[in-house]
Coordinates of C-alpha atoms and ligand atoms in Angstrom, one line a residue:
M26 CA 0.0 0.0 0.0
I27 CA 2.7 2.5 1.0
L28 CA 5.1 1.3 -1.7
E29 CA 2.3 1.6 -4.2
K30 CA 1.7 5.2 -3.1
M31 CA 5.4 5.9 -3.4
S32 CA 5.7 4.4 -6.9
E33 CA 2.7 6.4 -8.1
R34 CA 4.5 9.6 -7.4
N35 CA 8.2 8.5 -7.6
F36 CA 9.0 8.9 -3.9
E37 CA 12.6 8.0 -3.0
N38 CA 12.1 7.2 0.7
I39 CA 9.5 7.3 3.5
H40 CA 11.0 7.0 7.0
F41 CA 9.0 6.3 10.1
R42 CA 10.2 6.7 13.7
F43 CA 8.6 5.7 17.0
D44 CA 10.6 6.6 20.1
E45 CA 9.4 4.7 23.2
K46 CA 11.1 7.0 25.7
T47 CA 9.6 10.3 24.5
G48 CA 6.5 9.0 22.6
L49 CA 7.7 10.6 19.4
R50 CA 5.7 9.4 16.4
S51 CA 7.1 10.9 13.2
I52 CA 7.4 10.5 9.5
I53 CA 10.0 11.9 7.1
A54 CA 9.1 11.8 3.5
I55 CA 11.8 12.3 0.9
H56 CA 10.3 12.8 -2.5
S57 CA 13.4 13.6 -4.5
T58 CA 17.1 14.4 -3.9
K59 CA 17.8 14.8 -7.7
G60 CA 18.2 18.6 -7.4
G61 CA 20.1 18.4 -4.0
P62 CA 19.3 17.5 -0.4
A63 CA 15.6 17.3 0.3
L64 CA 14.8 20.5 2.3
G65 CA 11.4 20.9 3.9
G66 CA 9.9 21.9 7.3
C67 CA 8.6 19.8 10.2
R68 CA 4.9 20.0 10.9
F69 CA 3.7 19.2 14.5
Y70 CA 0.0 18.5 14.1
P71 CA -2.7 16.4 15.8
Y72 CA -3.6 14.3 12.8
P73 CA -6.7 12.2 13.5
D74 CA -5.0 9.0 12.2
E75 CA -1.8 7.8 10.6
A76 CA -3.2 7.6 7.1
T77 CA -4.1 11.3 7.1
G78 CA -0.6 12.2 8.4
L79 CA 1.1 10.0 5.8
N80 CA -1.0 11.5 3.0
D81 CA -0.3 15.0 4.2
V82 CA 3.5 14.6 4.5
M83 CA 3.7 13.0 1.1
N84 CA 1.7 15.8 -0.5
L85 CA 3.9 18.3 1.3
A86 CA 7.2 16.6 0.3
H87 CA 6.1 16.3 -3.3
A88 CA 5.2 20.0 -3.4
M89 CA 8.7 20.9 -2.0
S90 CA 10.4 19.2 -5.0
Y91 CA 8.3 21.4 -7.3
K92 CA 8.8 24.5 -5.1
A93 CA 12.6 24.1 -5.1
A94 CA 12.7 23.4 -8.8
L95 CA 10.4 26.3 -9.8
A96 CA 12.3 28.7 -7.5
G97 CA 15.6 27.6 -9.2
L98 CA 17.1 26.3 -5.9
P99 CA 19.8 23.5 -5.8
L100 CA 17.5 21.4 -3.6
G101 CA 15.3 18.4 -3.6
G102 CA 11.9 18.0 -1.9
G103 CA 11.1 16.5 1.5
K104 CA 9.0 17.1 4.6
S105 CA 8.4 15.7 8.0
I106 CA 5.6 15.5 10.5
I107 CA 5.4 14.9 14.2
F108 CA 2.0 13.5 15.4
G109 CA 0.5 15.4 18.3
D110 CA -0.9 18.7 19.5
A111 CA 2.0 21.2 19.5
K112 CA 0.4 23.2 22.3
T113 CA 0.1 20.3 24.7
S114 CA 2.4 17.5 23.7
K115 CA 5.6 19.2 22.6
T116 CA 8.6 18.5 24.8
Q117 CA 12.3 19.2 24.5
E118 CA 13.0 15.5 24.7
K119 CA 10.5 14.8 21.8
L120 CA 12.1 17.5 19.7
E121 CA 15.6 16.1 20.4
A122 CA 14.4 12.6 19.4
F123 CA 13.1 14.0 16.2
A124 CA 16.4 15.7 15.5
E125 CA 18.3 12.4 16.0
F126 CA 15.9 10.9 13.5
V127 CA 16.9 13.7 11.0
E128 CA 20.6 13.2 11.8
S129 CA 20.3 9.4 11.1
L130 CA 19.5 10.3 7.4
G131 CA 23.0 11.7 7.0
G132 CA 22.0 15.0 5.3
R133 CA 19.6 13.6 2.6
Y134 CA 16.9 15.5 4.5
I135 CA 17.3 19.0 5.9
T136 CA 14.6 20.1 8.3
S137 CA 13.1 23.6 9.0
V138 CA 10.0 25.2 10.4
D139 CA 6.3 24.6 9.5
S140 CA 3.0 24.7 11.3
G141 CA 3.4 23.8 14.9
T142 CA 7.2 24.3 15.0
S143 CA 9.1 27.5 15.6
P144 CA 12.7 28.8 15.1
E145 CA 13.2 28.1 18.8
D146 CA 12.4 24.5 18.2
L147 CA 15.0 24.4 15.5
N148 CA 17.5 25.7 18.0
V149 CA 16.7 22.5 20.0
F150 CA 17.1 20.4 16.8
L151 CA 20.6 22.0 16.3
T152 CA 21.8 20.3 19.5
K153 CA 21.4 16.9 17.8
T154 CA 21.8 17.5 14.0
K155 CA 23.4 20.0 11.7
H156 CA 20.9 19.3 9.0
V157 CA 18.6 22.1 10.0
T158 CA 18.0 25.6 8.8
G159 CA 15.8 28.5 9.9
M160 CA 17.0 28.8 13.5
T161 CA 16.9 32.1 15.5
V162 CA 19.5 34.7 14.8
D163 CA 21.3 34.1 18.1
H164 CA 21.8 30.5 17.0
G165 CA 23.4 31.4 13.7
G166 CA 20.1 31.3 11.8
S167 CA 18.1 33.8 9.8
G168 CA 15.0 33.6 12.0
D169 CA 11.4 32.9 11.1
P170 CA 10.9 32.6 7.3
S171 CA 7.2 33.4 7.6
P172 CA 7.6 37.1 6.8
T173 CA 9.4 36.1 3.5
T174 CA 6.6 33.7 2.7
A175 CA 4.1 36.4 3.3
L176 CA 6.0 38.9 1.0
G177 CA 6.1 36.3 -1.8
T178 CA 2.4 35.5 -1.4
F179 CA 1.7 39.2 -1.4
V180 CA 3.5 39.9 -4.7
G181 CA 1.9 36.6 -6.1
I182 CA -1.5 38.0 -5.2
Q183 CA -0.6 41.2 -7.1
A184 CA 0.4 39.1 -10.2
A185 CA -2.8 37.1 -10.0
A186 CA -4.8 40.4 -9.7
E187 CA -3.1 41.6 -12.9
I188 CA -4.2 38.6 -14.8
A189 CA -7.7 38.4 -13.3
F190 CA -8.6 42.1 -13.1
G191 CA -6.1 43.8 -15.5
S192 CA -4.2 45.5 -12.8
S193 CA -1.9 44.5 -10.0
D194 CA -3.3 47.3 -7.9
I195 CA -5.4 45.6 -5.2
S196 CA -6.6 48.8 -3.5
G197 CA -10.3 48.5 -2.9
K198 CA -10.4 44.8 -3.5
T199 CA -12.1 42.6 -0.9
I200 CA -9.8 39.8 0.2
T201 CA -10.6 36.9 2.6
I202 CA -7.9 35.3 4.6
Q203 CA -8.3 31.9 6.1
G204 CA -5.9 31.7 9.0
V205 CA -4.0 34.6 10.5
G206 CA -1.1 32.6 11.9
N207 CA 2.6 33.3 11.2
V208 CA 2.1 33.9 7.5
G209 CA -1.5 35.1 7.3
K210 CA -1.1 37.9 9.8
I211 CA 1.9 39.4 8.0
L212 CA 0.2 38.9 4.6
G213 CA -2.8 40.7 6.0
K214 CA -0.6 43.7 7.0
H215 CA 0.8 43.9 3.4
L216 CA -2.7 43.7 1.9
I217 CA -4.1 46.4 4.2
E218 CA -1.1 48.7 3.4
A219 CA -1.9 48.1 -0.3
G220 CA -5.5 49.3 0.3
A221 CA -7.3 46.0 0.3
K222 CA -10.4 45.4 2.5
L223 CA -9.9 42.3 4.6
I224 CA -12.2 39.7 6.0
I225 CA -10.4 37.2 8.1
A226 CA -11.1 34.0 10.1
D227 CA -9.1 31.8 12.3
Y228 CA -9.9 28.5 13.9
D229 CA -8.2 29.9 17.0
A230 CA -10.5 32.8 18.0
A231 CA -7.7 34.4 20.0
K232 CA -5.6 34.9 16.9
A233 CA -8.5 36.4 15.0
A234 CA -9.1 38.8 17.9
E235 CA -5.5 39.7 18.1
F236 CA -5.4 40.6 14.4
K237 CA -8.7 42.6 14.8
D238 CA -7.1 44.5 17.8
Q239 CA -4.2 45.5 15.6
F240 CA -6.4 46.4 12.5
P241 CA -9.9 47.4 13.7
E242 CA -11.1 48.0 10.2
V243 CA -10.9 44.3 9.4
A244 CA -14.1 42.1 9.5
V245 CA -14.0 38.8 11.3
V246 CA -16.2 35.8 10.4
D247 CA -16.5 32.4 11.8
H248 CA -13.8 30.0 10.6
T249 CA -16.5 27.7 9.1
K250 CA -17.8 30.5 6.9
I251 CA -14.7 32.0 5.4
V252 CA -14.4 29.8 2.3
A253 CA -17.9 30.8 1.2
T254 CA -17.6 34.4 2.1
P255 CA -17.9 36.6 -1.0
A256 CA -14.7 38.3 -2.0
D257 CA -12.6 39.3 -5.0
I258 CA -9.7 37.2 -3.8
F259 CA -9.6 34.3 -1.3
A260 CA -6.3 33.7 0.4
P261 CA -6.1 30.3 2.1
C262 CA -3.3 30.5 4.8
A263 CA -4.2 27.6 7.1
M264 CA -4.2 23.9 6.3
G265 CA -4.4 21.9 3.1
G266 CA -7.5 20.5 1.3
V267 CA -9.8 23.4 2.0
I268 CA -11.1 23.6 -1.5
N269 CA -12.6 20.2 -2.2
T270 CA -15.7 18.6 -3.6
D271 CA -17.8 19.9 -0.7
T272 CA -16.6 23.5 -0.8
I273 CA -15.8 24.3 -4.4
N274 CA -19.3 25.3 -5.3
T275 CA -19.6 27.5 -2.3
L276 CA -16.7 29.7 -3.4
Q277 CA -17.7 33.3 -4.3
C278 CA -14.4 34.8 -5.5
E279 CA -12.5 35.3 -8.7
V280 CA -9.0 34.5 -7.5
V281 CA -7.6 31.9 -5.1
A282 CA -4.1 32.9 -4.0
G283 CA -2.7 32.2 -0.6
A284 CA 0.2 30.7 1.3
A285 CA -1.3 27.4 2.4
N286 CA 0.3 24.2 1.1
N287 CA -2.0 22.0 -1.0
P288 CA -5.2 24.1 -0.6
L289 CA -6.8 22.1 -3.4
A290 CA -7.8 18.6 -2.5
S291 CA -6.9 17.2 -6.0
M292 CA -6.0 17.9 -9.6
D293 CA -9.7 17.5 -10.4
I294 CA -10.4 20.4 -8.1
A295 CA -7.7 22.4 -10.0
N296 CA -9.5 21.6 -13.3
A297 CA -12.9 22.4 -11.8
L298 CA -11.6 25.8 -10.6
H299 CA -10.2 26.6 -14.1
A300 CA -13.6 25.5 -15.7
K301 CA -15.4 27.9 -13.3
G302 CA -13.1 30.8 -14.5
I303 CA -11.5 31.2 -11.0
V304 CA -7.8 32.2 -11.3
Y305 CA -5.7 30.0 -9.1
A306 CA -2.1 30.9 -8.1
P307 CA -0.4 27.5 -7.5
D308 CA 0.7 27.0 -3.9
F309 CA 4.2 25.8 -4.5
A310 CA 4.9 28.8 -6.7
I311 CA 3.3 31.5 -4.6
N312 CA 4.5 30.3 -1.2
A313 CA 8.2 29.7 -2.1
G314 CA 9.4 32.7 -0.1
G315 CA 10.0 30.7 3.0
L316 CA 12.1 28.1 1.1
I317 CA 14.0 30.9 -0.6
H318 CA 14.7 32.3 2.9
V319 CA 15.9 29.2 4.6
A320 CA 17.8 27.9 1.6
D321 CA 19.7 31.2 1.5
E322 CA 20.9 30.5 5.1
L323 CA 22.7 27.5 3.8
E324 CA 24.9 29.8 1.7
G325 CA 25.3 32.6 4.3
F326 CA 22.1 34.6 4.7
D327 CA 21.8 37.8 2.6
P328 CA 18.5 39.6 3.3
A329 CA 18.7 41.8 0.1
R330 CA 19.3 38.7 -2.0
V331 CA 16.4 36.9 -0.3
E332 CA 14.0 39.9 -0.9
K333 CA 15.1 40.2 -4.6
N334 CA 14.6 36.4 -5.2
T335 CA 11.3 36.4 -3.4
R336 CA 9.9 39.4 -5.4
R337 CA 10.6 37.3 -8.5
I338 CA 7.5 35.3 -7.5
F339 CA 5.5 38.0 -9.1
D340 CA 6.9 37.0 -12.5
T341 CA 6.7 33.3 -11.8
I342 CA 2.9 33.6 -11.1
K343 CA 2.3 35.9 -14.0
N344 CA 4.1 33.5 -16.4
I345 CA 2.2 30.5 -15.0
L346 CA -1.2 32.2 -15.3
T347 CA -0.4 33.7 -18.8
R348 CA 0.6 30.2 -20.1
A349 CA -2.5 28.7 -18.4
N350 CA -4.7 31.2 -20.3
N351 CA -2.9 30.7 -23.6
E352 CA -3.1 26.9 -23.4
N353 CA -6.5 26.9 -21.7
V354 CA -5.4 24.4 -19.0
S355 CA -5.3 24.8 -15.2
P356 CA -2.5 26.9 -13.7
A357 CA -1.8 23.9 -11.3
K358 CA -1.0 21.7 -14.3
I359 CA 1.2 24.4 -15.9
A360 CA 3.1 25.0 -12.7
R361 CA 3.6 21.2 -12.3
D362 CA 4.8 20.9 -15.8
M363 CA 7.2 23.8 -15.4
A364 CA 8.5 22.4 -12.2
R365 CA 9.0 18.9 -13.7
E366 CA 10.9 20.4 -16.6
A367 CA 13.2 22.2 -14.0
I368 CA 14.0 19.0 -11.9
P369 CA 17.2 17.4 -13.0
A370 CA 16.7 14.0 -14.7
Ligands
NAD26 P1 0.4 28.8 11.5 O1 0.1 27.5 12.2 O2 1.2 29.8 12.2 O3 -1.0 29.4 11.0 C1 -2.1 28.8 10.5 C2 -3.3 29.4 11.1 O4 -4.5 28.8 10.5 C3 -3.4 29.2 12.6 O5 -3.7 30.4 13.3 C4 -4.6 28.2 12.8 O6 -5.4 28.5 14.0 C5 -5.4 28.6 11.6 N1 -6.4 27.6 11.1 C6 -6.2 26.2 11.1 N2 -7.3 25.6 10.5 C7 -8.1 26.6 10.2 C8 -9.4 26.7 9.6 N3 -10.1 25.6 9.2 N4 -10.0 27.9 9.4 C9 -9.4 29.0 9.8 N5 -8.2 29.0 10.4 C10 -7.6 27.9 10.6 O7 1.0 28.3 10.1 P2 1.8 29.3 9.1 O8 3.2 29.1 9.3 O9 1.2 30.6 9.1 O10 1.5 28.5 7.7 C11 0.2 28.7 7.1 C12 0.1 27.8 5.8 O11 1.2 28.3 4.9 C13 0.4 26.3 6.0 O12 -0.3 25.6 5.1 C14 1.9 26.2 5.7 O13 2.2 24.9 5.4 C15 2.0 27.2 4.6 N6 3.4 27.7 4.4 C16 4.0 28.3 5.5 C17 5.3 28.8 5.3 C18 6.0 29.5 6.4 O14 7.0 30.2 6.1 N7 5.5 29.5 7.6 C19 5.9 28.6 4.1 C20 5.2 28.0 3.0 C21 4.0 27.5 3.2

């Protein structure tokens, strides 16, 4: 079953670890090391069951290969997950056990931050493995990549607006954001500064309230309503699979462009979005800022270079969407084809 899933998508390795002492349950999925070591963050999340976690980590790792290739980085694609609620079950010992797991792979996989992990957690990883990037500045790292992801997503939204509305100026546009976490809250700030009207929702009501405190002009809706809330642009910045067979017909927007990894449940959904005339900015192209950020650290972090490379996401999204229009196929397929062309044989 697992080998079959791997062969369908050309996965090199899937590694599992259970650690009796700490209760660590973790998976590292390495999709490809053809372009270089597989770099991708570690997600700490309370998956309802193993199959859901495995599916998520494989989707995420696969997208990392595409993301690295499309961003022109000398890296492959991988990702890891730790099962559990980061708020209640994260312990230093568990993080150390995970880092030993990473170390055991000898550098084929380089870990970093994702939902449920922080640059401070990476500092802990660093005590057990050198195959980690994105630590805090005082630990030789470049800090949280989320602001860079947010910047890349912001310029990607401007590019998508140019294709959908004929101008990259988003002032006056209504934009819904699902999830005002590390990325969503900074993306929201950029969008407000650019004159957009925001409607936000977060599963964690405290995070939505905190954002509203900072920007009182923002409207807040219940997290179960955000996908179906009318807007010019919907920016998913939470978890994957939010646009699926149940939700696609509830969408009331012209553009879907956000930071979330794998927001579309399948390629069929990508095709259905295209058929509905909704412009979709592919996740692994628009949210590459974080990877550009942490990958730069491996070469000696240069903030100006990171910003320049991240702003190139505008052109990447514009090229994908232009080609999708010209060829009348979904942007998700075009982005996948472009990434596959860029991955070394
Ligand atoms: P985060 O955990 O800080 O934020 C996610 C937010 O979404 C949280 O506040 C959470 O409460 C909220 N949320 C979860 N489910 C929700 C739902 N159903 N409705 C509304 N809100 C919900 O994570 P993040 O680092 O901001 O990442 C957000 C997304 O962007 C993830 O999919 C992540 O994989 C992707 N991403 C992040 C980075 C990065 O640099 N952090 C880079 C690339 C991609």
